[in-house]
CSV table of C-alpha atoms and ligand atoms in Angstrom, one decimal:
chain,number,residue,atom,x,y,z
M,1,MET,CA,-193.9,67.8,-100.1
M,2,LYS,CA,-194.9,64.2,-97.6
M,3,VAL,CA,-192.3,61.4,-96.5
M,4,VAL,CA,-192.9,58.6,-94.9
M,5,ILE,CA,-190.4,57.2,-92.5
M,6,ILE,CA,-191.0,53.4,-90.9
M,7,GLY,CA,-188.3,50.7,-89.6
M,8,ALA,CA,-188.7,47.7,-92.0
M,9,GLN,CA,-187.4,45.6,-89.3
M,10,TRP,CA,-188.8,44.8,-85.7
M,11,GLY,CA,-188.4,48.3,-84.0
M,12,ASP,CA,-185.2,50.1,-82.9
M,13,GLU,CA,-183.9,50.9,-86.5
M,14,GLY,CA,-183.0,54.1,-85.1
M,15,LYS,CA,-185.2,55.9,-86.8
M,16,GLY,CA,-184.6,59.0,-83.8
M,17,LYS,CA,-181.3,59.3,-85.4
M,18,ILE,CA,-182.6,59.5,-89.0
M,19,VAL,CA,-186.3,60.9,-87.8
M,20,ASP,CA,-184.1,63.6,-86.3
M,21,TYR,CA,-181.0,64.3,-89.5
M,22,LEU,CA,-184.4,64.7,-91.9
M,23,ALA,CA,-186.3,67.1,-89.4
M,24,ASN,CA,-184.6,70.0,-90.6
M,25,GLU,CA,-185.7,69.8,-94.2
M,26,ALA,CA,-189.3,69.7,-92.6
M,27,GLN,CA,-191.3,72.3,-91.5
M,28,VAL,CA,-194.4,70.1,-89.3
M,29,ILE,CA,-193.4,66.3,-88.2
M,30,VAL,CA,-196.6,63.6,-87.1
M,31,ARG,CA,-196.1,61.2,-85.6
M,32,PHE,CA,-198.3,58.7,-86.7
M,33,SER,CA,-198.6,55.4,-84.2
M,34,GLY,CA,-197.8,53.9,-81.1
M,35,GLY,CA,-197.8,55.1,-77.5
M,36,ALA,CA,-194.7,55.3,-74.5
M,37,ASN,CA,-194.3,51.9,-76.0
M,38,ALA,CA,-191.7,53.4,-78.2
M,39,GLY,CA,-188.4,54.7,-77.1
M,40,HIS,CA,-185.6,56.9,-79.0
M,41,THR,CA,-182.5,57.5,-78.6
M,42,ILE,CA,-181.3,61.6,-80.2
M,43,VAL,CA,-177.5,62.5,-79.5
M,44,ILE,CA,-176.8,65.4,-80.3
M,45,GLY,CA,-173.5,67.5,-79.5
M,46,GLY,CA,-172.2,64.5,-77.2
M,47,GLU,CA,-175.7,65.1,-75.2
M,48,GLU,CA,-178.0,62.3,-75.0
M,49,TYR,CA,-181.9,62.0,-75.8
M,50,ALA,CA,-184.7,59.5,-74.6
M,51,LEU,CA,-187.9,60.1,-76.6
M,52,HIS,CA,-190.9,58.1,-75.9
M,53,LEU,CA,-194.4,60.4,-77.0
M,54,ILE,CA,-193.1,62.8,-78.6
M,55,PRO,CA,-191.3,63.3,-82.1
M,56,SER,CA,-188.0,64.0,-82.9
M,57,GLY,CA,-188.1,66.8,-84.1
M,58,VAL,CA,-188.7,68.4,-81.1
M,59,PHE,CA,-185.1,69.5,-80.8
M,60,TYR,CA,-185.5,71.9,-84.3
M,61,PRO,CA,-186.6,75.9,-82.4
M,62,ASP,CA,-188.4,76.2,-85.7
M,63,LYS,CA,-190.6,72.7,-85.8
M,64,MET,CA,-193.7,72.3,-85.3
M,65,VAL,CA,-193.8,68.4,-84.0
M,66,ILE,CA,-197.3,66.4,-83.4
M,67,LEU,CA,-199.0,62.9,-82.3
M,68,GLY,CA,-201.4,62.0,-84.7
M,69,ALA,CA,-204.4,60.7,-84.8
M,70,GLY,CA,-203.3,57.2,-84.6
M,71,MET,CA,-201.7,57.1,-81.1
M,72,VAL,CA,-202.3,56.5,-78.1
M,73,ILE,CA,-201.4,59.5,-75.0
M,74,ASP,CA,-200.2,58.8,-71.4
M,75,PRO,CA,-200.8,61.8,-70.3
M,76,VAL,CA,-198.6,61.2,-67.9
M,77,ALA,CA,-195.5,60.2,-70.0
M,78,LEU,CA,-196.0,62.8,-71.9
M,79,PHE,CA,-196.1,65.6,-69.3
M,80,SER,CA,-192.6,64.2,-68.2
M,81,GLU,CA,-191.4,64.3,-71.5
M,82,ILE,CA,-192.0,67.3,-71.9
M,83,ARG,CA,-190.3,68.7,-68.6
M,84,MET,CA,-187.2,66.6,-69.1
M,85,LEU,CA,-187.1,68.4,-72.0
M,86,GLU,CA,-187.8,71.5,-70.8
M,87,ASP,CA,-185.8,71.2,-68.0
M,88,ARG,CA,-182.2,70.9,-70.7
M,89,GLY,CA,-183.3,74.1,-72.1
M,90,ILE,CA,-185.7,73.1,-74.9
M,91,ASP,CA,-188.1,75.9,-75.3
M,92,THR,CA,-191.4,73.7,-76.8
M,93,ARG,CA,-193.9,76.0,-75.7
M,94,GLY,CA,-196.6,76.7,-78.9
M,95,ARG,CA,-194.9,73.7,-80.8
M,96,ILE,CA,-196.1,70.4,-79.8
M,97,PHE,CA,-200.1,69.0,-80.6
M,98,ILE,CA,-201.9,66.3,-80.4
M,99,SER,CA,-204.8,65.4,-82.9
M,100,ASP,CA,-208.5,65.4,-81.1
M,101,ARG,CA,-208.9,61.9,-82.5
M,102,ALA,CA,-205.9,60.6,-80.8
M,103,HIS,CA,-206.6,58.4,-78.0
M,104,ILE,CA,-205.6,57.7,-74.0
M,105,VAL,CA,-204.1,55.4,-72.4
M,106,LEU,CA,-205.2,55.5,-68.8
M,107,PRO,CA,-203.3,53.7,-65.0
M,108,ARG,CA,-205.7,50.1,-64.8
M,109,TYR,CA,-205.0,50.3,-69.1
M,110,ILE,CA,-201.9,49.8,-68.2
M,111,GLN,CA,-202.0,47.9,-64.2
M,112,ILE,CA,-204.1,45.9,-67.5
M,113,ASP,CA,-201.6,44.7,-70.1
M,114,LYS,CA,-198.4,44.3,-67.5
M,115,GLU,CA,-201.3,41.4,-65.4
M,116,ARG,CA,-202.8,40.5,-68.6
M,117,ASP,CA,-199.3,39.3,-70.5
M,118,ALA,CA,-197.9,38.3,-67.4
M,119,ALA,CA,-200.9,35.4,-67.0
M,120,ARG,CA,-200.6,34.9,-71.2
M,121,LYS,CA,-199.8,31.1,-71.6
M,122,ARG,CA,-197.1,32.8,-73.7
M,123,PRO,CA,-196.1,36.0,-73.4
M,124,ILE,CA,-196.2,38.5,-75.4
M,125,GLY,CA,-193.5,40.8,-74.0
M,126,THR,CA,-195.2,44.1,-74.5
M,127,THR,CA,-193.0,47.5,-72.9
M,128,GLY,CA,-196.0,47.1,-70.0
M,129,ARG,CA,-197.6,50.5,-71.8
M,130,GLY,CA,-201.3,50.0,-71.7
M,131,ILE,CA,-200.3,49.8,-75.2
M,132,GLY,CA,-202.6,47.2,-76.5
M,133,ILE,CA,-205.4,47.3,-74.1
M,134,THR,CA,-206.1,51.3,-75.3
M,135,TYR,CA,-205.9,49.9,-79.0
M,136,SER,CA,-208.4,47.9,-77.7
M,137,MET,CA,-210.9,50.0,-76.3
M,138,LYS,CA,-210.7,52.2,-79.2
M,139,SER,CA,-211.1,48.7,-81.6
M,140,ASP,CA,-214.2,48.4,-79.1
M,141,ARG,CA,-215.7,51.8,-78.9
M,142,ASP,CA,-215.2,52.5,-75.3
M,143,GLY,CA,-212.0,54.9,-75.7
M,144,ILE,CA,-211.7,58.1,-74.4
M,145,ARG,CA,-210.2,60.5,-77.0
M,146,ILE,CA,-208.4,64.4,-76.8
M,147,ALA,CA,-211.8,65.9,-78.4
M,148,ASP,CA,-213.6,63.8,-76.0
M,149,LEU,CA,-212.2,65.9,-72.7
M,150,ALA,CA,-214.2,68.6,-73.6
M,151,TRP,CA,-216.8,66.2,-74.2
M,152,LYS,CA,-219.3,67.1,-70.4
M,153,GLU,CA,-221.2,64.0,-71.0
M,154,LYS,CA,-218.9,62.1,-72.1
M,155,MET,CA,-216.5,63.0,-69.2
M,156,ASP,CA,-219.7,62.4,-66.6
M,157,GLY,CA,-220.4,59.3,-67.6
M,158,LEU,CA,-215.8,57.5,-66.6
M,159,GLU,CA,-215.7,56.5,-63.7
M,160,LYS,CA,-214.8,58.3,-60.7
M,161,ALA,CA,-210.0,57.0,-60.8
M,162,ASP,CA,-210.8,57.9,-64.1
M,163,ARG,CA,-211.4,61.0,-64.6
M,164,GLU,CA,-209.9,62.4,-61.4
M,165,PHE,CA,-206.7,60.7,-62.7
M,166,LEU,CA,-207.9,62.7,-66.1
M,167,ALA,CA,-208.7,66.0,-64.3
M,168,PRO,CA,-205.0,67.5,-64.1
M,169,TYR,CA,-204.3,67.8,-67.3
M,170,ILE,CA,-207.7,68.4,-70.1
M,171,ASP,CA,-206.8,72.0,-69.8
M,172,ARG,CA,-203.2,71.4,-71.0
M,173,LEU,CA,-204.0,68.6,-73.3
M,174,LEU,CA,-207.4,70.9,-75.0
M,175,ALA,CA,-204.4,73.5,-75.1
M,176,MET,CA,-202.9,71.2,-77.6
M,177,SER,CA,-205.1,69.8,-79.2
M,178,ILE,CA,-205.3,70.6,-82.9
M,179,ASP,CA,-208.1,68.6,-85.7
M,180,LEU,CA,-205.0,67.4,-87.5
M,181,SER,CA,-206.7,66.8,-91.7
M,182,SER,CA,-207.3,70.4,-91.1
M,183,TYR,CA,-204.1,71.6,-89.8
M,184,LEU,CA,-201.8,69.2,-92.3
M,185,VAL,CA,-204.7,71.0,-95.4
M,186,HIS,CA,-203.8,74.7,-94.1
M,187,HIS,CA,-199.7,73.6,-94.0
M,188,ARG,CA,-200.0,72.1,-97.3
M,189,ASN,CA,-197.3,73.7,-99.4
M,190,SER,CA,-195.3,72.5,-95.9
M,191,GLN,CA,-192.8,69.8,-95.9
M,192,VAL,CA,-194.3,67.1,-93.8
M,193,LEU,CA,-192.3,63.6,-92.3
M,194,PHE,CA,-194.5,61.2,-91.0
M,195,GLU,CA,-192.9,59.3,-88.2
M,196,GLY,CA,-193.2,55.9,-87.2
M,197,ALA,CA,-192.8,54.4,-84.3
M,198,GLN,CA,-191.6,49.8,-83.3
M,199,GLY,CA,-191.2,48.1,-87.4
M,200,THR,CA,-193.1,46.9,-90.1
M,201,LEU,CA,-193.1,43.0,-88.1
M,202,LEU,CA,-194.3,44.1,-85.2
M,203,ASP,CA,-197.8,45.9,-87.0
M,204,LEU,CA,-201.4,44.2,-86.1
M,205,ASP,CA,-201.5,43.7,-89.7
M,206,LEU,CA,-198.3,43.3,-91.8
M,207,GLY,CA,-196.0,42.3,-88.3
M,208,THR,CA,-195.2,38.5,-86.6
M,209,TYR,CA,-199.1,37.8,-85.3
M,210,PRO,CA,-199.8,37.2,-81.9
M,211,TYR,CA,-196.3,38.2,-81.5
M,212,VAL,CA,-196.3,42.0,-82.5
M,213,SER,CA,-197.6,46.0,-81.2
M,214,SER,CA,-201.0,47.3,-81.7
M,215,GLY,CA,-200.8,49.4,-83.5
M,216,MET,CA,-200.0,50.8,-87.3
M,217,SER,CA,-196.5,50.8,-87.8
M,218,CYS,CA,-196.7,50.2,-91.5
M,219,ALA,CA,-196.5,52.8,-94.2
M,220,ALA,CA,-200.4,52.6,-94.8
M,221,GLY,CA,-200.5,53.7,-91.0
M,222,ALA,CA,-199.0,57.0,-91.9
M,223,ALA,CA,-202.9,58.3,-93.8
M,224,ILE,CA,-204.3,57.0,-91.1
M,225,GLY,CA,-202.5,57.8,-88.5
M,226,GLY,CA,-202.2,60.9,-89.8
M,227,CYS,CA,-205.3,62.3,-91.5
M,228,VAL,CA,-204.3,62.2,-94.6
M,229,GLY,CA,-205.2,60.2,-97.9
M,230,PRO,CA,-202.6,57.2,-99.4
M,231,ARG,CA,-201.6,60.2,-102.7
M,232,ALA,CA,-201.3,63.0,-100.1
M,233,ILE,CA,-197.6,60.7,-99.8
M,234,ASP,CA,-195.1,61.6,-101.9
M,235,LYS,CA,-192.1,59.2,-100.6
M,236,VAL,CA,-191.7,56.0,-98.2
M,237,LEU,CA,-188.2,55.1,-96.2
M,238,GLY,CA,-188.1,52.3,-94.7
M,239,VAL,CA,-185.2,52.4,-91.9
M,240,PHE,CA,-183.7,49.0,-91.3
M,241,LYS,CA,-180.0,47.7,-89.0
M,242,ALA,CA,-177.1,46.7,-90.6
M,243,TYR,CA,-178.1,43.0,-88.2
M,244,SER,CA,-181.3,42.0,-87.1
M,245,THR,CA,-182.3,42.6,-83.2
M,246,ARG,CA,-186.6,42.3,-81.4
M,247,VAL,CA,-187.0,42.9,-77.5
M,248,GLY,CA,-189.7,40.7,-76.1
M,249,ASN,CA,-191.3,37.6,-77.8
M,250,GLY,CA,-192.0,35.9,-81.1
M,251,PRO,CA,-189.7,34.6,-84.3
M,252,LEU,CA,-186.3,36.0,-84.9
M,253,PRO,CA,-185.4,33.4,-87.7
M,254,SER,CA,-181.7,34.9,-88.2
M,255,GLU,CA,-181.5,35.3,-84.5
M,256,PHE,CA,-177.9,33.6,-83.0
M,257,ASP,CA,-177.3,30.2,-81.8
M,258,PRO,CA,-177.1,31.5,-78.0
M,259,ASP,CA,-174.9,28.2,-78.6
M,260,SER,CA,-171.9,28.8,-80.4
M,261,GLU,CA,-173.3,32.5,-81.5
M,262,ASP,CA,-173.2,33.6,-77.8
M,263,GLU,CA,-169.9,35.6,-78.0
M,264,LEU,CA,-171.1,37.0,-81.3
M,265,CYS,CA,-174.6,38.6,-80.1
M,266,ARG,CA,-172.8,39.6,-76.9
M,267,PHE,CA,-170.5,41.6,-79.2
M,268,VAL,CA,-172.4,43.6,-80.8
M,269,ARG,CA,-175.2,44.0,-78.3
M,270,ASP,CA,-172.5,45.4,-76.6
M,271,THR,CA,-171.3,47.8,-79.2
M,272,GLY,CA,-174.6,48.8,-80.8
M,273,ARG,CA,-176.2,49.3,-77.3
M,274,GLU,CA,-178.9,47.5,-78.2
M,275,TYR,CA,-180.9,47.8,-75.1
M,276,GLY,CA,-184.2,48.9,-75.2
M,277,VAL,CA,-184.5,52.5,-74.5
M,278,THR,CA,-188.5,52.2,-73.5
M,279,THR,CA,-187.7,49.0,-70.4
M,280,GLY,CA,-183.9,48.6,-70.0
M,281,ARG,CA,-184.2,44.9,-72.2
M,282,PRO,CA,-181.5,43.4,-73.8
M,283,ARG,CA,-182.2,42.6,-77.4
M,284,ARG,CA,-182.3,39.7,-79.4
M,285,CYS,CA,-180.4,40.0,-82.2
M,286,GLY,CA,-179.8,38.2,-85.3
M,287,TYR,CA,-178.1,38.4,-88.4
M,288,LEU,CA,-179.7,40.9,-91.1
M,289,ASP,CA,-182.6,38.9,-92.3
M,290,LEU,CA,-183.1,39.4,-95.8
M,291,VAL,CA,-186.2,37.1,-96.3
M,292,SER,CA,-188.4,40.4,-94.2
M,293,LEU,CA,-186.4,43.6,-95.4
M,294,ARG,CA,-187.5,42.4,-98.7
M,295,TYR,CA,-191.4,41.9,-97.4
M,296,ALA,CA,-191.2,45.0,-95.7
M,297,CYS,CA,-190.3,46.9,-98.7
M,298,LEU,CA,-193.1,44.9,-100.6
M,299,THR,CA,-195.8,45.1,-98.8
M,300,ASN,CA,-195.6,49.6,-97.8
M,301,SER,CA,-194.0,50.4,-101.5
M,302,ILE,CA,-190.8,51.1,-99.8
M,303,ASP,CA,-188.6,54.1,-103.1
M,304,GLY,CA,-185.6,53.8,-99.9
M,305,LEU,CA,-183.9,52.3,-98.0
M,306,VAL,CA,-181.7,53.7,-95.1
M,307,MET,CA,-179.3,51.4,-93.3
M,308,THR,CA,-177.9,52.4,-89.8
M,309,HIS,CA,-175.4,50.5,-87.8
M,310,LEU,CA,-172.8,50.0,-90.1
M,311,ASP,CA,-170.3,50.4,-88.0
M,312,VAL,CA,-170.7,47.6,-86.3
M,313,TYR,CA,-169.2,45.1,-88.1
M,314,ASP,CA,-166.0,47.4,-88.3
M,315,THR,CA,-163.8,44.4,-87.1
M,316,PHE,CA,-165.7,42.0,-88.9
M,317,GLU,CA,-163.5,38.8,-90.9
M,318,GLU,CA,-166.1,37.9,-92.4
M,319,ILE,CA,-170.6,39.7,-92.5
M,320,LYS,CA,-173.0,37.2,-93.2
M,321,ALA,CA,-176.5,37.6,-93.6
M,322,CYS,CA,-180.0,35.7,-93.8
M,323,THR,CA,-181.6,35.0,-98.1
M,324,ALA,CA,-183.0,32.5,-97.3
M,325,TYR,CA,-184.9,30.6,-93.9
M,326,ARG,CA,-184.8,26.3,-94.5
M,327,ILE,CA,-188.6,25.4,-92.9
M,328,GLY,CA,-188.3,21.4,-92.4
M,329,ASP,CA,-187.1,20.2,-95.4
M,330,LYS,CA,-188.1,23.3,-97.7
M,331,ILE,CA,-186.6,26.4,-98.7
M,332,VAL,CA,-189.1,29.2,-98.2
M,333,GLU,CA,-187.9,33.1,-99.6
M,334,ASN,CA,-190.7,34.5,-98.6
M,335,PHE,CA,-192.2,35.8,-95.3
M,336,PRO,CA,-194.4,33.5,-93.7
M,337,ALA,CA,-197.3,34.3,-91.8
M,338,SER,CA,-197.3,31.7,-89.6
M,339,ILE,CA,-195.6,31.8,-86.4
M,340,GLY,CA,-194.9,27.7,-86.4
M,341,CYS,CA,-193.5,28.0,-90.3
M,342,LEU,CA,-191.4,31.0,-88.7
M,343,ASN,CA,-190.4,29.2,-85.4
M,344,SER,CA,-189.0,26.7,-86.9
M,345,ALA,CA,-187.3,28.5,-89.8
M,346,LYS,CA,-183.5,27.9,-89.8
M,347,PRO,CA,-181.3,30.4,-91.6
M,348,VAL,CA,-179.9,30.4,-95.0
M,349,LEU,CA,-176.5,32.3,-94.3
M,350,ARG,CA,-174.7,34.5,-97.2
M,351,SER,CA,-171.2,35.5,-95.7
M,352,PHE,CA,-169.3,38.3,-97.0
M,353,PRO,CA,-165.9,40.0,-96.3
M,354,GLY,CA,-165.5,42.2,-94.5
M,355,TRP,CA,-163.5,45.6,-94.7
M,356,LYS,CA,-161.7,45.9,-91.3
M,357,LYS,CA,-161.9,49.3,-91.3
M,358,THR,CA,-163.4,52.2,-88.8
M,359,LEU,CA,-166.2,53.3,-90.9
M,360,ALA,CA,-166.9,56.7,-88.5
M,361,GLY,CA,-165.5,59.8,-90.7
M,362,ALA,CA,-166.7,58.3,-93.8
M,363,LEU,CA,-168.5,61.3,-95.5
M,364,THR,CA,-169.3,60.0,-98.8
M,365,TYR,CA,-170.3,56.8,-99.9
M,366,GLU,CA,-167.6,56.5,-102.1
M,367,GLU,CA,-165.3,56.8,-99.4
M,368,LEU,CA,-166.3,53.7,-98.2
M,369,PRO,CA,-164.1,50.4,-98.1
M,370,VAL,CA,-165.7,48.5,-101.3
M,371,ALA,CA,-166.0,45.2,-98.7
M,372,ALA,CA,-168.9,48.0,-97.1
M,373,MET,CA,-169.8,49.0,-100.3
M,374,GLU,CA,-170.4,45.0,-101.4
M,375,TYR,CA,-173.2,44.3,-99.1
M,376,ILE,CA,-174.8,47.4,-99.3
M,377,GLU,CA,-175.0,46.9,-103.6
M,378,PHE,CA,-176.6,43.2,-102.0
M,379,ILE,CA,-179.2,44.0,-100.1
M,380,GLU,CA,-180.3,46.3,-102.7
M,381,ARG,CA,-180.2,44.5,-105.8
M,382,PHE,CA,-181.7,41.8,-102.9
M,383,CYS,CA,-185.0,43.7,-102.3
M,384,GLU,CA,-185.0,45.7,-105.7
M,385,THR,CA,-184.8,48.7,-103.9
M,386,PRO,CA,-182.2,52.2,-103.1
M,387,ILE,CA,-180.2,52.1,-100.2
M,388,ASP,CA,-180.6,55.8,-100.2
M,389,ILE,CA,-178.9,56.8,-96.7
M,390,VAL,CA,-176.2,55.2,-94.6
M,391,SER,CA,-175.4,55.9,-91.2
M,392,VAL,CA,-172.6,54.2,-89.8
M,393,GLY,CA,-172.1,55.8,-86.1
M,394,TYR,CA,-174.6,58.0,-83.5
M,395,ASP,CA,-173.7,61.2,-84.0
M,396,ARG,CA,-176.2,63.6,-86.9
M,397,LYS,CA,-172.9,64.3,-88.4
M,398,ALA,CA,-172.5,60.1,-89.2
M,399,THR,CA,-174.9,60.3,-91.6
M,400,ILE,CA,-173.7,59.1,-95.6
M,401,ILE,CA,-176.9,60.6,-97.9
M,402,ARG,CA,-177.3,59.0,-101.5
M,403,LYS,CA,-180.4,61.0,-102.3
M,404,SER,CA,-182.1,63.8,-100.9
M,405,PRO,CA,-185.2,62.3,-98.6
M,406,TRP,CA,-186.5,65.4,-99.3
M,407,THR,CA,-186.7,65.0,-103.6
M,408,LYS,CA,-189.2,62.2,-104.8
H,1,IMP,P1,-196.5,46.3,-76.4
H,1,IMP,O1,-196.1,48.3,-78.0
H,1,IMP,O2,-196.0,47.6,-75.2
H,1,IMP,O3,-197.5,46.6,-76.5
H,1,IMP,O4,-195.7,45.5,-77.1
H,1,IMP,C1,-195.5,44.6,-78.0
H,1,IMP,C2,-194.3,43.6,-77.8
H,1,IMP,O5,-194.4,45.3,-79.6
H,1,IMP,C3,-193.4,43.3,-77.4
H,1,IMP,O6,-192.4,42.5,-78.2
H,1,IMP,C4,-192.1,44.4,-77.2
H,1,IMP,O7,-191.8,44.2,-76.7
H,1,IMP,C5,-192.6,45.2,-78.5
H,1,IMP,N1,-192.3,46.6,-79.2
H,1,IMP,C6,-193.5,47.5,-78.9
H,1,IMP,N2,-193.2,48.9,-78.9
H,1,IMP,C7,-191.3,48.4,-79.7
H,1,IMP,C8,-190.5,49.7,-79.5
H,1,IMP,O8,-190.4,51.0,-79.9
H,1,IMP,N3,-189.5,48.7,-80.5
H,1,IMP,C9,-189.6,47.3,-79.9
H,1,IMP,N4,-189.6,46.7,-79.8
H,1,IMP,C10,-191.6,47.3,-79.6
């Protein structure tokens, strides 16, 4: 079976924890998009790990983890991540592969990314990891792929600084390189988990363009970046947080009002630990935006949702979620493409009673307070999509499974 897991918001939905959890029953985990702009925090037995490039399944000693064709790979970041894992006792030898079609991030792309974003009239607020520039080089057909490292003519034609940068990495990268399509044919009977990065609303096509990343973070990206056809995918899971966050610039229509809701924002940010894993930037926070979540369900054919961070609301009297936007004198229920519309959108909020109880320790859905169930079930009806998994804490154990991700 092949399951895709993607972010249904602006990234940072808690995918790392969920992928790590699901990886238990997978044999192969393929990350299909993005690069070291992503940051996944995984807590195992009280130990915290931050990953940027390597799929979270690496913590299981018997899993194969693959960096897919849709990824852009910074060798410096990759090998420092491998060293960090090895230093902390995780044996990665012979278990990390890279698609020979993946592109390489060069130091000068990182430099250009930072300079270009700083020079923009309206900066995107990129992570400064050279992601957009590497994808531009790819589209411009000037990129360097892993397979190119073995192609002498191409390597000889590179600028001296690029050749010198790549030289110490060539043998190690080639040793990890695979033909992903053939690999997956060979492992056709394995459970394969395709792990997305960022989120639907940061996807180059589906997201809040131009305030997006440059990869395909939508479910369709799993097919392209994972080197399989769309019909090979059996199931799509979309992860979302019980509220909204965004790092960097761009519209966040349900953002807490900085004048009247600053305290609420601070509480959610601190309780949910809403600081970027990659850049340390505080994340912007807001109400759960059901308009964009429903859009994510539709555009990704999400079969089941995974809700995270529900416990952040444990002490709330009342919880609110955005069910439509007020744009000028209109009520808008569909997610608009226009940044102008999204920038002027005001959230139409619906209230739900809080549960005023700690959710940590609930092992089954039935153990959740009724008010939490009502909130969950409203979201399911609104998005016409079931919530299969609910996460109520950072640890692997704080995960309520309503439907196994490995059943259709
Ligand atoms: P880039 O991917 O570095 O080009 O950044 C483009 C936009 O995507 C910026 O607003 C980033 O903050 C955002 N972004 C990129 N990766 C992530 C992520 O993993 N989580 C959340 N936001 C991200």
